[in-house]
Amino acid sequence: MGWQAVVGLNAIIAVCYLMITSLIVIGLVRTRQLRTNALALATASIFATCAAHHAHHAAHVWFAFGGEDAAQLDSVRAVFGEWHAVLIDLVGATVAVTYLSLRRNYGALLRTPAMFDDAVRVAAQKRLRELAFTDQLTGVPNRASYQALADSLADDPRETTVLFLDLDRFKLVNDVHGHDIGDRLLREVAQRLQERVPADCALFRLGGDEFVVVAVGLGEDGVPARVGQVVDAVEEPMTLRSDQAVSVGASVGAATGPAATTDELLRLADMRMYVRKGQRVPAARQAVTP
């Protein structure tokens, strides 16, 4: 293979690899996956590296054969005239041409990159699932997520403990400070519960100021400690504005039984919570710290 052919072939391969790289990057940008699709980004990086390699190869041969130094010319011929160098060029050309021929035209590739269709669909499904099973205000799992867990426990032989939590004085917080502070309080409560409740427990917000904690295999002996953790997390004063400290309480009802009866345990824990709240009526009417 003459040196002119080597230069031309490597230049063409480099251009092809640059086109492939640009198409992948454009597809990532158009589908908003530039920061999330690591596999496609790595593929683009590999092709960009191949483009740089073949461009350097072409430039090296061009300048070497265009020079007057015979020793340099002989050295280049010795390196790039070997069969393995020619084989690398041919393999590179085959990969580039094959990849580019996978599409009928570049317009279709730019408008609807098929290589990203699956990733887009998976990302959309993941986002829809997050919206369906996550409480949008607090970021914790919602009632639908709780129901999915309850359904999954239908055949679990272990005992399940359900804690039903309702905030005391929450309506007073909304009345005195406004719903914006009430929303901030709910987010703070959810964050505290996520941090304080052990990893073997699942936290949910059912709506309003009602939260549920589900623990599988906890047993009756472990219930008081879990209730104490929940109450302590909620009752610590919260500074939601620089000039305001808000304090609320927590009424908690607990029920333990077979995992298959999780829905019944939720209703029982709910009733016990209201009994507990009725006992705490005087405390629930305390003024909120301004």
Coordinates of C-alpha atoms in Angstrom, one line a residue:
M1 CA 0.0 0.0 0.0
G2 CA 1.5 3.4 -1.1
W3 CA 1.9 6.1 1.4
Q4 CA -0.7 8.3 -0.4
A5 CA -3.3 5.5 0.0
V6 CA -2.4 5.2 3.7
V7 CA -2.9 8.9 4.3
G8 CA -6.1 9.0 2.4
L9 CA -7.6 5.9 4.0
N10 CA -6.7 7.1 7.5
A11 CA -8.1 10.5 6.8
I12 CA -11.4 9.0 5.7
I13 CA -11.6 6.8 8.7
A14 CA -10.9 9.7 11.0
V15 CA -13.7 11.7 9.4
C16 CA -16.1 8.8 9.7
Y17 CA -15.3 8.4 13.4
L18 CA -15.8 12.1 13.9
M19 CA -19.2 11.9 12.2
I20 CA -20.2 8.9 14.4
T21 CA -19.1 10.8 17.5
S22 CA -21.0 13.9 16.6
L23 CA -24.2 11.9 15.8
I24 CA -24.0 10.2 19.2
V25 CA -23.5 13.5 21.0
I26 CA -26.3 15.1 19.1
G27 CA -28.6 12.2 20.0
L28 CA -27.7 12.5 23.7
V29 CA -28.3 16.2 23.7
R30 CA -31.6 15.9 21.8
T31 CA -32.8 13.2 24.2
R32 CA -31.4 15.0 27.3
Q33 CA -29.2 12.1 28.3
L34 CA -25.8 13.7 28.0
R35 CA -25.3 13.4 31.8
T36 CA -27.2 10.2 32.3
N37 CA -26.4 7.7 29.5
A38 CA -22.9 6.7 30.5
L39 CA -22.8 3.8 28.0
A40 CA -23.5 6.0 24.9
L41 CA -21.1 8.7 26.2
A42 CA -18.4 6.1 26.6
T43 CA -19.1 4.9 23.0
A44 CA -18.7 8.4 21.7
S45 CA -15.5 8.8 23.6
I46 CA -14.1 5.6 22.1
F47 CA -15.0 6.7 18.6
A48 CA -13.4 10.2 19.2
T49 CA -10.2 8.4 20.4
C50 CA -10.2 6.3 17.2
A51 CA -10.7 9.5 15.1
A52 CA -7.7 11.1 16.9
H53 CA -5.6 7.9 16.4
H54 CA -6.2 7.7 12.6
A55 CA -5.8 11.5 12.1
H56 CA -2.5 11.3 13.9
H57 CA -1.5 8.3 11.7
A58 CA -2.4 10.1 8.5
A59 CA -0.5 13.3 9.6
H60 CA 2.5 11.3 10.6
V61 CA 2.8 9.5 7.3
W62 CA 2.1 12.7 5.4
F63 CA 4.8 14.7 7.1
A64 CA 7.3 11.9 7.1
F65 CA 7.0 11.1 3.4
G66 CA 6.9 14.7 2.5
G67 CA 10.2 15.4 4.3
E68 CA 13.7 15.1 3.0
D69 CA 15.2 13.0 5.8
A70 CA 15.7 9.5 4.3
A71 CA 16.3 7.9 7.7
Q72 CA 12.9 9.2 8.9
L73 CA 11.3 8.0 5.7
D74 CA 12.7 4.5 6.2
S75 CA 11.6 4.5 9.9
V76 CA 8.0 5.3 8.9
R77 CA 8.0 2.7 6.2
A78 CA 9.2 0.1 8.6
V79 CA 6.5 0.9 11.1
F80 CA 3.5 1.6 8.8
G81 CA 4.4 -0.9 6.1
E82 CA 3.9 -3.9 8.4
W83 CA 0.9 -6.1 7.8
H84 CA -0.6 -5.4 11.3
A85 CA -0.7 -1.7 10.6
V86 CA -2.5 -2.3 7.3
L87 CA -4.9 -4.7 9.1
I88 CA -5.7 -2.1 11.8
D89 CA -6.5 0.4 9.0
L90 CA -8.8 -2.0 7.3
V91 CA -10.6 -3.0 10.5
G92 CA -11.1 0.7 11.4
A93 CA -12.5 1.4 8.0
T94 CA -14.8 -1.6 8.2
V95 CA -16.2 -0.6 11.6
A96 CA -16.7 3.0 10.6
V97 CA -18.5 2.2 7.3
T98 CA -20.6 -0.5 8.9
Y99 CA -21.7 1.8 11.8
L100 CA -22.6 4.6 9.4
S101 CA -24.5 2.3 7.1
L102 CA -26.9 1.1 9.9
R103 CA -29.1 4.1 9.1
R104 CA -30.7 4.9 5.7
N105 CA -30.1 8.6 6.2
Y106 CA -28.6 11.0 8.7
G107 CA -31.8 13.0 9.0
A108 CA -33.7 10.1 10.5
L109 CA -30.8 9.5 12.9
L110 CA -30.8 13.2 14.0
R111 CA -34.5 13.4 14.4
T112 CA -35.2 10.1 16.2
P113 CA -32.0 8.3 17.3
A114 CA -33.0 4.7 17.5
M115 CA -30.0 3.9 19.7
F116 CA -31.5 6.0 22.4
D117 CA -35.2 4.9 22.1
D118 CA -34.9 2.2 24.8
A119 CA -33.0 4.5 27.2
V120 CA -35.6 7.2 26.7
R121 CA -38.5 4.8 27.3
V122 CA -36.8 3.4 30.5
A123 CA -36.2 6.9 31.8
A124 CA -39.8 7.9 31.1
Q125 CA -41.1 4.8 32.8
K126 CA -38.8 5.4 35.8
R127 CA -40.0 9.0 36.1
L128 CA -43.7 8.0 35.8
R129 CA -43.2 5.4 38.6
E130 CA -41.5 8.0 40.8
L131 CA -44.5 10.4 40.3
A132 CA -47.0 7.6 41.0
F133 CA -45.3 6.2 44.1
T134 CA -43.7 9.3 45.6
D135 CA -45.3 12.1 47.6
Q136 CA -44.5 15.3 45.7
L137 CA -44.4 17.6 48.7
T138 CA -42.1 15.6 51.0
G139 CA -40.3 13.2 48.6
V140 CA -41.2 10.1 50.7
P141 CA -43.3 7.1 49.4
N142 CA -47.0 7.8 49.2
R143 CA -50.2 5.9 49.8
A144 CA -49.9 4.0 46.5
S145 CA -46.4 2.9 47.6
Y146 CA -47.7 1.7 50.9
Q147 CA -50.4 -0.3 49.2
A148 CA -47.8 -1.9 47.0
L149 CA -45.8 -2.9 50.1
A150 CA -48.9 -4.3 51.8
D151 CA -49.8 -6.4 48.7
S152 CA -46.2 -7.7 48.6
L153 CA -46.5 -8.9 52.2
A154 CA -49.6 -11.1 51.5
D155 CA -47.5 -14.3 51.8
D156 CA -44.9 -13.1 54.3
P157 CA -45.0 -15.4 57.4
R158 CA -43.3 -12.7 59.6
E159 CA -45.1 -10.3 62.0
T160 CA -45.6 -6.8 60.8
T161 CA -45.8 -3.6 62.9
V162 CA -47.6 -0.6 61.7
L163 CA -47.2 2.8 63.3
F164 CA -49.8 5.5 62.4
L165 CA -48.5 9.0 63.1
D166 CA -50.6 12.1 63.1
L167 CA -49.2 15.6 64.0
D168 CA -50.5 17.5 66.9
R169 CA -51.1 21.3 66.5
F170 CA -50.5 21.1 62.8
K171 CA -53.7 23.0 62.0
L172 CA -52.7 25.7 64.4
V173 CA -49.4 26.0 62.6
N174 CA -51.2 26.6 59.4
D175 CA -53.7 29.1 60.9
V176 CA -51.0 31.1 62.7
H177 CA -48.0 30.9 60.3
G178 CA -49.7 30.1 56.9
H179 CA -49.7 27.1 54.7
D180 CA -46.2 27.9 53.4
I181 CA -44.8 27.2 56.8
G182 CA -47.1 24.2 57.2
D183 CA -45.6 22.7 54.0
R184 CA -42.1 23.4 55.2
L185 CA -42.9 21.7 58.5
L186 CA -44.2 18.6 56.7
R187 CA -41.0 18.4 54.7
E188 CA -38.9 18.8 57.8
V189 CA -40.9 16.1 59.6
A190 CA -40.5 13.7 56.6
Q191 CA -36.7 14.4 56.5
R192 CA -36.3 13.8 60.2
L193 CA -38.3 10.6 60.1
Q194 CA -36.2 9.4 57.2
E195 CA -33.0 10.1 59.1
R196 CA -34.2 8.7 62.5
V197 CA -36.2 5.7 61.5
P198 CA -34.0 2.6 61.1
A199 CA -33.3 1.2 57.6
D200 CA -35.5 -1.9 58.4
C201 CA -38.6 0.3 58.5
A202 CA -40.5 1.8 55.6
L203 CA -41.8 5.4 55.9
F204 CA -44.9 6.6 54.0
R205 CA -47.0 9.8 53.9
L206 CA -50.6 8.9 53.5
G207 CA -51.8 12.5 53.1
G208 CA -52.2 15.7 55.1
D209 CA -50.2 15.4 58.3
E210 CA -50.5 11.6 58.5
F211 CA -47.4 9.3 58.2
V212 CA -47.1 5.6 58.5
V213 CA -44.0 3.5 59.5
V214 CA -44.1 -0.2 58.6
A215 CA -41.6 -2.6 60.2
V216 CA -41.5 -6.3 59.3
G217 CA -40.2 -8.8 61.9
L218 CA -39.9 -6.1 64.6
G219 CA -42.1 -7.9 67.2
E220 CA -44.0 -6.4 70.2
D221 CA -40.9 -5.8 72.2
G222 CA -39.4 -3.4 69.7
V223 CA -42.5 -1.3 69.3
P224 CA -41.9 1.2 72.2
A225 CA -38.4 2.0 71.0
R226 CA -39.7 2.7 67.4
V227 CA -42.6 4.9 68.8
G228 CA -40.1 6.8 70.9
Q229 CA -37.9 7.4 67.9
V230 CA -40.8 8.8 65.9
V231 CA -42.1 11.0 68.7
D232 CA -38.7 12.4 69.5
A233 CA -38.0 13.2 65.9
V234 CA -41.2 15.1 65.5
E235 CA -41.3 17.0 68.9
E236 CA -38.0 18.7 68.6
P237 CA -38.6 22.4 67.8
M238 CA -38.1 23.4 64.1
T239 CA -36.7 26.7 62.9
L240 CA -38.4 27.1 59.6
R241 CA -37.7 30.8 59.4
S242 CA -34.8 32.8 60.8
D243 CA -37.2 34.5 63.3
Q244 CA -39.6 31.7 64.0
A245 CA -39.4 28.4 65.9
V246 CA -42.4 26.0 65.4
S247 CA -43.1 23.1 67.7
V248 CA -45.6 20.3 67.1
G249 CA -46.3 17.0 68.8
A250 CA -47.1 13.5 67.5
S251 CA -49.9 11.1 68.3
V252 CA -48.9 7.5 67.4
G253 CA -51.0 4.4 67.2
A254 CA -49.3 1.0 66.9
A255 CA -50.5 -2.4 65.8
T256 CA -48.7 -5.7 65.4
G257 CA -49.8 -8.9 63.7
P258 CA -49.4 -11.2 60.7
A259 CA -47.9 -9.5 57.6
A260 CA -50.9 -10.7 55.6
T261 CA -53.2 -8.5 57.6
T262 CA -51.2 -5.3 57.0
D263 CA -54.3 -3.3 55.9
E264 CA -56.2 -4.4 59.0
L265 CA -53.2 -3.4 61.1
L266 CA -53.2 0.0 59.5
R267 CA -56.9 0.5 60.4
L268 CA -56.3 -0.7 64.0
A269 CA -53.2 1.6 64.3
D270 CA -55.3 4.5 63.0
M271 CA -58.0 3.9 65.7
R272 CA -55.4 3.7 68.4
M273 CA -53.8 6.9 67.2
Y274 CA -57.1 8.7 67.6
V275 CA -57.5 7.3 71.1
R276 CA -54.1 8.6 71.9
K277 CA -54.8 12.0 70.4
G278 CA -58.0 12.3 72.5
Q279 CA -55.9 11.8 75.6
R280 CA -53.5 14.5 74.4
V281 CA -56.2 17.2 73.7
P282 CA -54.9 19.6 76.3
A283 CA -51.4 19.4 74.9
A284 CA -52.7 19.7 71.4
R285 CA -54.2 23.1 72.2
Q286 CA -51.0 24.6 73.4
A287 CA -49.9 27.8 71.6
V288 CA -47.3 27.5 68.9
T289 CA -44.1 29.3 69.7
P290 CA -43.9 32.5 67.5

